[in-house]
């Protein structure tokens, strides 16, 4: 049986899709953080703001 390869493509702000691995590491990190933030928000988690918390 052959090896399974997964390639992730992403479209940012309506631009044509690009291979995620082809983006600079800084951009990959930024996108990953935004995706994680959106996923966490969807299940009810919110980031704690240390300036406003008691």
PDB file of N, CA and C in Angstrom, residues 6-53:
ATOM      1  N   UNK A   6      -0.803  14.365   2.450  1.00  0.00           N
ATOM      2  CA  UNK A   6      -1.835  15.392   2.562  1.00  0.00           C
ATOM      3  C   UNK A   6      -1.188  16.736   2.269  1.00  0.00           C
ATOM      4  N   UNK A   7      -1.809  17.486   1.370  1.00  0.00           N
ATOM      5  CA  UNK A   7      -1.319  18.825   1.035  1.00  0.00           C
ATOM      6  C   UNK A   7      -2.419  19.815   1.373  1.00  0.00           C
ATOM      7  N   UNK A   8      -2.066  20.806   2.149  1.00  0.00           N
ATOM      8  CA  UNK A   8      -3.028  21.818   2.566  1.00  0.00           C
ATOM      9  C   UNK A   8      -2.861  23.071   1.722  1.00  0.00           C
ATOM     10  N   UNK A   9      -3.956  23.482   1.108  1.00  0.00           N
ATOM     11  CA  UNK A   9      -3.986  24.721   0.343  1.00  0.00           C
ATOM     12  C   UNK A   9      -4.854  25.709   1.089  1.00  0.00           C
ATOM     13  N   UNK A  10      -4.538  26.986   0.924  1.00  0.00           N
ATOM     14  CA  UNK A  10      -5.298  28.015   1.617  1.00  0.00           C
ATOM     15  C   UNK A  10      -5.518  29.200   0.688  1.00  0.00           C
ATOM     16  N   UNK A  11      -6.705  29.770   0.802  1.00  0.00           N
ATOM     17  CA  UNK A  11      -7.037  30.983   0.067  1.00  0.00           C
ATOM     18  C   UNK A  11      -7.210  32.088   1.099  1.00  0.00           C
ATOM     19  N   UNK A  12      -6.462  33.171   0.959  1.00  0.00           N
ATOM     20  CA  UNK A  12      -6.495  34.260   1.922  1.00  0.00           C
ATOM     21  C   UNK A  12      -7.134  35.480   1.269  1.00  0.00           C
ATOM     22  N   UNK A  13      -8.207  35.974   1.882  1.00  0.00           N
ATOM     23  CA  UNK A  13      -8.910  37.161   1.398  1.00  0.00           C
ATOM     24  C   UNK A  13      -9.299  37.061  -0.073  1.00  0.00           C
ATOM     25  N   UNK A  14      -9.763  35.893  -0.478  1.00  0.00           N
ATOM     26  CA  UNK A  14     -10.255  35.709  -1.841  1.00  0.00           C
ATOM     27  C   UNK A  14      -9.176  35.537  -2.901  1.00  0.00           C
ATOM     28  N   UNK A  15      -7.923  35.498  -2.496  1.00  0.00           N
ATOM     29  CA  UNK A  15      -6.823  35.296  -3.439  1.00  0.00           C
ATOM     30  C   UNK A  15      -6.814  33.838  -3.907  1.00  0.00           C
ATOM     31  N   UNK A  16      -6.136  33.545  -5.014  1.00  0.00           N
ATOM     32  CA  UNK A  16      -6.037  32.150  -5.458  1.00  0.00           C
ATOM     33  C   UNK A  16      -5.389  31.279  -4.385  1.00  0.00           C
ATOM     34  N   UNK A  17      -5.773  30.004  -4.371  1.00  0.00           N
ATOM     35  CA  UNK A  17      -5.230  29.078  -3.383  1.00  0.00           C
ATOM     36  C   UNK A  17      -3.733  28.874  -3.584  1.00  0.00           C
ATOM     37  N   UNK A  18      -3.019  28.772  -2.462  1.00  0.00           N
ATOM     38  CA  UNK A  18      -1.591  28.489  -2.487  1.00  0.00           C
ATOM     39  C   UNK A  18      -1.312  27.341  -1.523  1.00  0.00           C
ATOM     40  N   UNK A  19      -0.251  26.619  -1.781  1.00  0.00           N
ATOM     41  CA  UNK A  19       0.168  25.545  -0.896  1.00  0.00           C
ATOM     42  C   UNK A  19       0.623  26.161   0.422  1.00  0.00           C
ATOM     43  N   UNK A  20       0.028  25.716   1.526  1.00  0.00           N
ATOM     44  CA  UNK A  20       0.333  26.289   2.835  1.00  0.00           C
ATOM     45  C   UNK A  20       1.826  26.208   3.138  1.00  0.00           C
ATOM     46  N   UNK A  21       2.454  25.088   2.799  1.00  0.00           N
ATOM     47  CA  UNK A  21       3.883  24.909   3.073  1.00  0.00           C
ATOM     48  C   UNK A  21       4.776  25.842   2.261  1.00  0.00           C
ATOM     49  N   UNK A  22       4.233  26.466   1.222  1.00  0.00           N
ATOM     50  CA  UNK A  22       5.036  27.373   0.404  1.00  0.00           C
ATOM     51  C   UNK A  22       5.106  28.782   1.009  1.00  0.00           C
ATOM     52  N   UNK A  23       4.271  29.053   2.005  1.00  0.00           N
ATOM     53  CA  UNK A  23       4.273  30.360   2.659  1.00  0.00           C
ATOM     54  C   UNK A  23       5.458  30.466   3.609  1.00  0.00           C
ATOM     55  N   UNK A  24       5.931  31.695   3.863  1.00  0.00           N
ATOM     56  CA  UNK A  24       7.009  31.881   4.852  1.00  0.00           C
ATOM     57  C   UNK A  24       6.551  31.392   6.232  1.00  0.00           C
ATOM     58  N   UNK A  25       7.481  30.924   7.031  1.00  0.00           N
ATOM     59  CA  UNK A  25       7.165  30.377   8.354  1.00  0.00           C
ATOM     60  C   UNK A  25       6.396  31.379   9.226  1.00  0.00           C
ATOM     61  N   UNK A  26       6.743  32.665   9.129  1.00  0.00           N
ATOM     62  CA  UNK A  26       6.043  33.675   9.932  1.00  0.00           C
ATOM     63  C   UNK A  26       4.573  33.753   9.538  1.00  0.00           C
ATOM     64  N   UNK A  27       4.298  33.703   8.223  1.00  0.00           N
ATOM     65  CA  UNK A  27       2.920  33.758   7.727  1.00  0.00           C
ATOM     66  C   UNK A  27       2.163  32.490   8.122  1.00  0.00           C
ATOM     67  N   UNK A  28       2.823  31.330   8.057  1.00  0.00           N
ATOM     68  CA  UNK A  28       2.202  30.078   8.483  1.00  0.00           C
ATOM     69  C   UNK A  28       1.790  30.167   9.950  1.00  0.00           C
ATOM     70  N   UNK A  29       2.668  30.720  10.780  1.00  0.00           N
ATOM     71  CA  UNK A  29       2.383  30.842  12.213  1.00  0.00           C
ATOM     72  C   UNK A  29       1.201  31.775  12.440  1.00  0.00           C
ATOM     73  N   UNK A  30       1.184  32.915  11.748  1.00  0.00           N
ATOM     74  CA  UNK A  30       0.095  33.879  11.888  1.00  0.00           C
ATOM     75  C   UNK A  30      -1.248  33.253  11.490  1.00  0.00           C
ATOM     76  N   UNK A  31      -1.265  32.560  10.370  1.00  0.00           N
ATOM     77  CA  UNK A  31      -2.494  31.926   9.883  1.00  0.00           C
ATOM     78  C   UNK A  31      -2.940  30.834  10.840  1.00  0.00           C
ATOM     79  N   UNK A  32      -2.004  30.029  11.318  1.00  0.00           N
ATOM     80  CA  UNK A  32      -2.329  28.948  12.251  1.00  0.00           C
ATOM     81  C   UNK A  32      -2.943  29.500  13.533  1.00  0.00           C
ATOM     82  N   UNK A  33      -2.395  30.584  14.040  1.00  0.00           N
ATOM     83  CA  UNK A  33      -2.934  31.197  15.259  1.00  0.00           C
ATOM     84  C   UNK A  33      -4.342  31.725  15.031  1.00  0.00           C
ATOM     85  N   UNK A  34      -4.579  32.333  13.874  1.00  0.00           N
ATOM     86  CA  UNK A  34      -5.920  32.854  13.571  1.00  0.00           C
ATOM     87  C   UNK A  34      -6.928  31.723  13.416  1.00  0.00           C
ATOM     88  N   UNK A  35      -6.515  30.634  12.762  1.00  0.00           N
ATOM     89  CA  UNK A  35      -7.412  29.484  12.608  1.00  0.00           C
ATOM     90  C   UNK A  35      -7.749  28.877  13.970  1.00  0.00           C
ATOM     91  N   UNK A  36      -6.743  28.740  14.827  1.00  0.00           N
ATOM     92  CA  UNK A  36      -6.971  28.182  16.153  1.00  0.00           C
ATOM     93  C   UNK A  36      -7.886  29.098  16.969  1.00  0.00           C
ATOM     94  N   UNK A  37      -7.656  30.399  16.904  1.00  0.00           N
ATOM     95  CA  UNK A  37      -8.488  31.360  17.628  1.00  0.00           C
ATOM     96  C   UNK A  37      -9.947  31.247  17.177  1.00  0.00           C
ATOM     97  N   UNK A  38     -10.172  31.153  15.871  1.00  0.00           N
ATOM     98  CA  UNK A  38     -11.540  31.033  15.350  1.00  0.00           C
ATOM     99  C   UNK A  38     -12.183  29.721  15.779  1.00  0.00           C
ATOM    100  N   UNK A  39     -11.419  28.634  15.767  1.00  0.00           N
ATOM    101  CA  UNK A  39     -11.957  27.337  16.175  1.00  0.00           C
ATOM    102  C   UNK A  39     -12.317  27.352  17.658  1.00  0.00           C
ATOM    103  N   UNK A  40     -11.461  27.933  18.480  1.00  0.00           N
ATOM    104  CA  UNK A  40     -11.730  27.994  19.916  1.00  0.00           C
ATOM    105  C   UNK A  40     -12.949  28.875  20.204  1.00  0.00           C
ATOM    106  N   UNK A  41     -13.071  29.977  19.488  1.00  0.00           N
ATOM    107  CA  UNK A  41     -14.215  30.873  19.666  1.00  0.00           C
ATOM    108  C   UNK A  41     -15.512  30.149  19.304  1.00  0.00           C
ATOM    109  N   UNK A  42     -15.470  29.321  18.256  1.00  0.00           N
ATOM    110  CA  UNK A  42     -16.665  28.607  17.807  1.00  0.00           C
ATOM    111  C   UNK A  42     -17.185  27.632  18.858  1.00  0.00           C
ATOM    112  N   UNK A  43     -16.304  27.126  19.714  1.00  0.00           N
ATOM    113  CA  UNK A  43     -16.763  26.193  20.744  1.00  0.00           C
ATOM    114  C   UNK A  43     -16.924  26.870  22.103  1.00  0.00           C
ATOM    115  N   UNK A  44     -16.851  28.198  22.118  1.00  0.00           N
ATOM    116  CA  UNK A  44     -17.191  28.938  23.319  1.00  0.00           C
ATOM    117  C   UNK A  44     -16.039  29.464  24.151  1.00  0.00           C
ATOM    118  N   UNK A  45     -14.813  29.225  23.750  1.00  0.00           N
ATOM    119  CA  UNK A  45     -13.680  29.742  24.511  1.00  0.00           C
ATOM    120  C   UNK A  45     -13.400  31.181  24.118  1.00  0.00           C
ATOM    121  N   UNK A  46     -12.962  31.969  25.077  1.00  0.00           N
ATOM    122  CA  UNK A  46     -12.583  33.351  24.825  1.00  0.00           C
ATOM    123  C   UNK A  46     -11.217  33.590  25.436  1.00  0.00           C
ATOM    124  N   UNK A  47     -10.399  34.392  24.778  1.00  0.00           N
ATOM    125  CA  UNK A  47      -9.083  34.745  25.300  1.00  0.00           C
ATOM    126  C   UNK A  47      -9.266  35.700  26.475  1.00  0.00           C
ATOM    127  N   UNK A  48      -8.562  35.426  27.552  1.00  0.00           N
ATOM    128  CA  UNK A  48      -8.648  36.255  28.742  1.00  0.00           C
ATOM    129  C   UNK A  48      -7.771  37.491  28.552  1.00  0.00           C
ATOM    130  N   UNK A  49      -8.351  38.657  28.793  1.00  0.00           N
ATOM    131  CA  UNK A  49      -7.616  39.903  28.660  1.00  0.00           C
ATOM    132  C   UNK A  49      -7.067  40.282  30.033  1.00  0.00           C
ATOM    133  N   UNK A  50      -5.752  40.190  30.246  1.00  0.00           N
ATOM    134  CA  UNK A  50      -5.191  40.461  31.570  1.00  0.00           C
ATOM    135  C   UNK A  50      -5.397  41.898  32.043  1.00  0.00           C
ATOM    136  N   UNK A  51      -5.613  42.834  31.140  1.00  0.00           N
ATOM    137  CA  UNK A  51      -5.797  44.240  31.526  1.00  0.00           C
ATOM    138  C   UNK A  51      -7.171  44.484  32.143  1.00  0.00           C
ATOM    139  N   UNK A  52      -8.179  43.688  31.728  1.00  0.00           N
ATOM    140  CA  UNK A  52      -9.530  43.925  32.226  1.00  0.00           C
ATOM    141  C   UNK A  52      -9.966  42.922  33.277  1.00  0.00           C
ATOM    142  N   UNK A  53      -9.208  41.848  33.476  1.00  0.00           N
ATOM    143  CA  UNK A  53      -9.604  40.854  34.465  1.00  0.00           C
ATOM    144  C   UNK A  53      -9.173  41.293  35.861  1.00  0.00           C
TER     145      UNK A  53
END
